Amino acid sequence: MAALPRRIIKETQRLMQEPVPGISAVPSDTNARYFHVIVTGPEDSPFEGGLFKLELFLPEDYPMSAPKVRFITKIYHPNIDRLGRICLDILKDKWSPALQIRTVLLSIQALLSAPNPDDPLANDVAELWKVNESEAIRNAKEWTRRYAMDN
Amino acid sequence: MSAAVDERVTDEIEALEAILMDDVVIKRVGEMPDIIETVVHPSTGDDIDQQFVCVTLEVKLTPEYPDSSPLVTLRNPRGLDDKLLSTINSQIKEKLSDCLGQPVVFELIELIRENLTESNLPSGQCVICLYGFTEGDVFIKTQCYHHFHSHCLANHLIAGRRYYQEELEKIPLWQQVSAPPYQQTCPVCRCPVSCDVDTLKKAPPPMDSITAPPFCLTAELKDLQRKMAALLAQQVAKGGVVGVGDTGPPPLTITTPADNEIQEEATNGSPGASQEVKVEAIVERQNGNGSNGNSTPGSPNSRPVYRGPYSLVRTYLVAPPSHLGLVIIMILDERRLLLDIGLLKVLHKDWCPHSSARDPQPGRRTTLWLAYPQGGLELSSHN
């Protein structure tokens, strides 16, 4: 197996030394390219108070190609589908090697604050978000309480 | 109406325009000069190629200027790190209080230029490898004043080109014709750049990356890993994990009897299989490169797929449906496997998975038995 690129080591160290508030990312013991991630739901969003588990994998040619990220905790969000896949441009064509694990996770956290039902991945959720936003937000809060809260 | 412009200010602006010409922008509100803006470079004679840093100086004049200090902002710093910027900023503050009562813009430009000339090497890091620029490194400045090790930028441009090509091939031919041509972009600001990749890629990798210490798991990391695992287990138990208790196709699917008959014909050759369904699967940890071609041999097509953390290499259904399935798993991560077993229990509470090995070892083949009610068990790969 090829040695772990120094950049990944550096990012990992920095994530530990200067953690991003509301985000933690820890490499797996057996695969330093695989990260266990927790993103806390942003304040003043329907996801507030939730602890969302994600998995993040750095592919072979990272940072030349984007990390693969998905939600493990269920979440009611128009840009995240039932399988936890995330619709976010920087994970696809807008990826740049100047982005890092921390910036990717911050963008995902920002996506929780600003759902975009016009570019949906979860069609039914997006539909409700457009037609009846207050009900959609109620659902999102309910899912957060049921699946992502500590108690 | 408008107050007359202070003569000291008029003189200063005239001088600025005469000396800097197009390099200075004066924004006016009516007759009154309001903002003076210029990009400051280090002094390198006329050799623009040797200017590795720059910053935009913005001076907003107050109505009382020069008898009160103008508001000074540094914008769009290139190749300067926060430390140097704050040094310059505090020098600017001093200069402003020293020069109260007289025009100060030239003094400011000079002060900034001196600082830039002194550190006319990009400080901060190459954002691609996250290492600094040291003696012996081969690096490049883009047209937008961003710096990269040539080696790193070459890798980015090669990958960018490949991504463009892959995406292009996905769209129909008639659309390919009208697709915009490939354009190299700066990783930092996405401005178009034009670089000769062949020259860049001959450069050696950054020096610091060669001498960096290796990675090791700290006690802190291990502690965090434990917390993560505990949280996940808790969410699994509550059914809060993707794929658990879903109304759609579950992540792990029991096939219909008809499917199993087909499988039965295909695998008739195994005698004495009795009432057991044997599913042998050698799975490996999902590596994210879903591109390997050997993803689903031997499994029926177009079925809701197993979306767990392992991707499947081979599946065999070697006996008619019954009550016992056998999955052989290549364990790469013990904790993950145990969580998966937990997940299976939650998913189908009649299933009773247990491992044949008391202490599964990473990388060792381990047999996992699954007792389940009816039908075959199908696993197929990610993507």
Tab-separated table of C-alpha atoms in Angstrom, chain B residues 75-261:
chain	number	residue	atom	x	y	z
B	75	ARG	CA	-7.438	43.949	0.473
B	76	ASN	CA	-6.697	40.922	-1.731
B	77	PRO	CA	-3.327	40.060	-0.209
B	78	ARG	CA	-1.415	37.611	-2.417
B	79	GLY	CA	1.398	35.505	-1.048
B	80	LEU	CA	1.209	37.201	2.359
B	81	ASP	CA	0.278	35.396	5.536
B	82	ASP	CA	-1.763	36.797	8.410
B	83	LYS	CA	1.299	37.526	10.508
B	84	LEU	CA	2.925	39.740	7.916
B	85	LEU	CA	-0.379	41.473	7.212
B	86	SER	CA	-0.874	42.352	10.859
B	87	THR	CA	2.693	43.660	11.051
B	88	ILE	CA	2.031	45.929	8.090
B	89	ASN	CA	-1.281	47.016	9.550
B	90	SER	CA	0.264	48.059	12.838
B	91	GLN	CA	2.999	49.977	11.024
B	92	ILE	CA	0.283	51.738	9.041
B	93	LYS	CA	-1.419	52.773	12.276
B	94	GLU	CA	1.807	54.318	13.572
B	95	LYS	CA	2.447	56.078	10.309
B	96	LEU	CA	-1.063	57.545	10.298
B	97	SER	CA	-0.678	59.085	13.739
B	98	ASP	CA	2.836	60.364	12.925
B	99	CYS	CA	1.662	62.058	9.744
B	100	LEU	CA	-1.504	63.676	11.019
B	101	GLY	CA	-1.940	67.018	9.269
B	102	GLN	CA	-0.032	66.108	6.107
B	103	PRO	CA	-0.839	63.914	3.081
B	104	VAL	CA	0.051	60.318	3.853
B	105	VAL	CA	-0.770	58.128	0.844
B	106	PHE	CA	2.740	58.111	-0.642
B	107	GLU	CA	4.172	57.290	2.741
B	108	LEU	CA	1.772	54.372	3.047
B	109	ILE	CA	2.628	53.003	-0.382
B	110	GLU	CA	6.307	53.231	0.434
B	111	LEU	CA	5.869	51.528	3.793
B	112	ILE	CA	3.933	48.643	2.269
B	113	ARG	CA	6.349	48.301	-0.621
B	114	GLU	CA	9.310	48.026	1.747
B	115	ASN	CA	7.596	45.234	3.620
B	116	LEU	CA	6.703	43.408	0.410
B	117	THR	CA	10.205	43.732	-0.966
B	118	GLU	CA	11.624	42.259	2.223
B	119	SER	CA	9.389	39.226	2.028
B	120	ASN	CA	9.123	38.831	-1.710
B	121	LEU	CA	8.725	35.101	-1.404
B	122	PRO	CA	5.282	33.707	-0.931
B	123	SER	CA	4.681	33.105	2.763
B	124	GLY	CA	1.934	30.792	3.833
B	125	GLN	CA	1.520	27.479	2.124
B	126	CYS	CA	0.896	25.847	-1.163
B	127	VAL	CA	-2.799	25.091	-0.732
B	128	ILE	CA	-2.478	21.895	-2.713
B	129	CYS	CA	0.048	20.079	-0.502
B	130	LEU	CA	-0.225	22.320	2.579
B	131	TYR	CA	3.551	22.697	2.800
B	132	GLY	CA	5.445	25.981	2.711
B	133	PHE	CA	7.884	27.273	0.128
B	134	THR	CA	11.475	26.632	1.109
B	135	GLU	CA	14.892	26.919	-0.441
B	136	GLY	CA	15.116	24.570	-3.371
B	137	ASP	CA	11.403	24.366	-4.060
B	138	VAL	CA	10.261	24.936	-7.599
B	139	PHE	CA	7.131	27.023	-7.556
B	140	ILE	CA	5.021	29.139	-9.858
B	141	LYS	CA	3.002	32.318	-9.582
B	142	THR	CA	-0.221	32.376	-11.563
B	143	GLN	CA	-1.545	35.447	-13.334
B	144	CYS	CA	-3.819	35.926	-10.332
B	145	TYR	CA	-0.837	36.020	-7.925
B	146	HIS	CA	-1.449	32.649	-6.316
B	147	HIS	CA	1.481	30.396	-5.611
B	148	PHE	CA	1.848	26.672	-5.927
B	149	HIS	CA	4.663	24.221	-6.117
B	150	SER	CA	4.969	23.498	-9.828
B	151	HIS	CA	4.714	19.801	-9.024
B	152	CYS	CA	1.414	20.320	-7.174
B	153	LEU	CA	-0.132	22.600	-9.772
B	154	ALA	CA	0.765	20.114	-12.524
B	155	ASN	CA	-1.119	17.386	-10.655
B	156	HIS	CA	-4.137	19.660	-10.286
B	157	LEU	CA	-4.183	20.594	-13.970
B	158	ILE	CA	-3.787	16.993	-15.102
B	159	ALA	CA	-6.627	15.896	-12.818
B	160	GLY	CA	-8.783	18.814	-13.960
B	161	ARG	CA	-8.303	17.892	-17.574
B	162	ARG	CA	-9.140	14.242	-16.860
B	163	TYR	CA	-12.308	15.211	-14.964
B	164	TYR	CA	-13.387	17.455	-17.851
B	165	GLN	CA	-12.852	14.611	-20.323
B	166	GLU	CA	-14.765	12.115	-18.187
B	167	GLU	CA	-17.694	14.482	-17.788
B	168	LEU	CA	-17.673	15.290	-21.494
B	169	GLU	CA	-17.917	11.633	-22.411
B	170	LYS	CA	-21.043	11.292	-20.288
B	171	ILE	CA	-23.090	13.715	-22.409
B	172	PRO	CA	-24.503	12.897	-25.867
B	173	LEU	CA	-22.259	13.507	-28.875
B	174	TRP	CA	-24.339	16.321	-30.301
B	175	GLN	CA	-23.999	18.185	-27.005
B	176	GLN	CA	-20.285	17.475	-26.775
B	177	VAL	CA	-19.758	19.572	-29.870
B	178	SER	CA	-21.187	22.660	-28.244
B	179	ALA	CA	-19.645	22.064	-24.815
B	180	PRO	CA	-17.288	24.818	-23.685
B	181	PRO	CA	-13.647	23.862	-24.215
B	182	TYR	CA	-11.447	22.823	-21.312
B	183	GLN	CA	-10.113	25.755	-19.328
B	184	GLN	CA	-7.381	25.517	-16.708
B	185	THR	CA	-8.392	27.273	-13.498
B	186	CYS	CA	-6.607	28.502	-10.416
B	187	PRO	CA	-7.401	26.208	-7.451
B	188	VAL	CA	-7.811	29.197	-5.143
B	189	CYS	CA	-9.860	31.777	-7.042
B	190	ARG	CA	-11.014	29.722	-10.073
B	191	CYS	CA	-9.708	32.413	-12.412
B	192	PRO	CA	-8.656	31.064	-15.808
B	193	VAL	CA	-4.929	30.365	-15.995
B	194	SER	CA	-2.724	29.074	-18.768
B	195	CYS	CA	0.223	26.922	-17.830
B	196	ASP	CA	2.401	24.474	-19.643
B	197	VAL	CA	1.687	21.248	-17.795
B	198	ASP	CA	4.587	19.364	-19.369
B	199	THR	CA	7.105	21.825	-17.974
B	200	LEU	CA	5.425	22.000	-14.579
B	201	LYS	CA	5.336	18.286	-14.063
B	202	LYS	CA	9.088	17.942	-14.432
B	203	ALA	CA	9.520	19.855	-11.158
B	204	PRO	CA	10.401	17.857	-8.039
B	205	PRO	CA	7.854	17.472	-5.209
B	206	PRO	CA	8.042	20.064	-2.397
B	207	MET	CA	11.019	19.637	-0.065
B	208	ASP	CA	9.065	19.789	3.192
B	209	SER	CA	6.797	16.971	2.138
B	210	ILE	CA	9.787	14.633	1.916
B	211	THR	CA	10.987	15.226	5.460
B	212	ALA	CA	7.616	15.380	7.219
B	213	PRO	CA	7.081	12.970	10.141
B	214	PRO	CA	4.875	9.911	9.599
B	215	PHE	CA	1.345	9.555	10.830
B	216	CYS	CA	0.446	7.882	14.089
B	217	LEU	CA	-2.743	7.591	16.082
B	218	THR	CA	-2.573	9.612	19.281
B	219	ALA	CA	-4.335	8.739	22.518
B	220	GLU	CA	-6.608	11.693	21.862
B	221	LEU	CA	-7.585	10.289	18.482
B	222	LYS	CA	-8.270	6.879	19.965
B	223	ASP	CA	-10.478	8.451	22.588
B	224	LEU	CA	-12.416	10.300	19.913
B	225	GLN	CA	-12.790	7.083	17.936
B	226	ARG	CA	-14.392	5.459	20.958
B	227	LYS	CA	-16.834	8.335	21.353
B	228	MET	CA	-17.761	8.186	17.677
B	229	ALA	CA	-18.393	4.456	17.868
B	230	ALA	CA	-20.561	4.882	20.961
B	231	LEU	CA	-22.666	7.560	19.293
B	232	LEU	CA	-23.104	5.459	16.179
B	233	ALA	CA	-24.168	2.444	18.204
B	234	GLN	CA	-26.713	4.608	20.006
B	235	GLN	CA	-28.142	5.920	16.739
B	236	VAL	CA	-28.242	2.436	15.246
B	237	ALA	CA	-30.241	1.280	18.243
B	238	LYS	CA	-32.748	4.091	17.758
B	239	GLY	CA	-33.147	3.301	14.065
B	240	GLY	CA	-31.633	6.654	13.237
B	241	VAL	CA	-29.168	5.391	10.696
B	242	VAL	CA	-29.643	5.563	6.962
B	243	GLY	CA	-31.239	2.401	5.628
B	244	VAL	CA	-32.715	1.264	8.941
B	245	GLY	CA	-36.487	0.915	9.066
B	246	ASP	CA	-36.910	2.555	5.707
B	247	THR	CA	-40.069	2.210	3.710
B	248	GLY	CA	-38.162	2.000	0.448
B	249	PRO	CA	-35.881	-0.813	-0.585
B	250	PRO	CA	-33.923	-1.847	2.482
B	251	PRO	CA	-30.179	-1.839	2.283
B	252	LEU	CA	-30.085	-5.605	2.621
B	253	THR	CA	-32.766	-7.402	0.642
B	254	ILE	CA	-34.344	-10.803	0.852
B	255	THR	CA	-34.893	-12.062	-2.651
B	256	THR	CA	-38.164	-13.589	-3.833
B	257	PRO	CA	-38.498	-17.383	-4.090
B	258	ALA	CA	-38.602	-17.144	-7.897
B	259	ASP	CA	-35.178	-15.595	-7.912
B	260	ASN	CA	-33.897	-18.362	-5.742
B	261	GLU	CA	-35.178	-21.002	-8.131
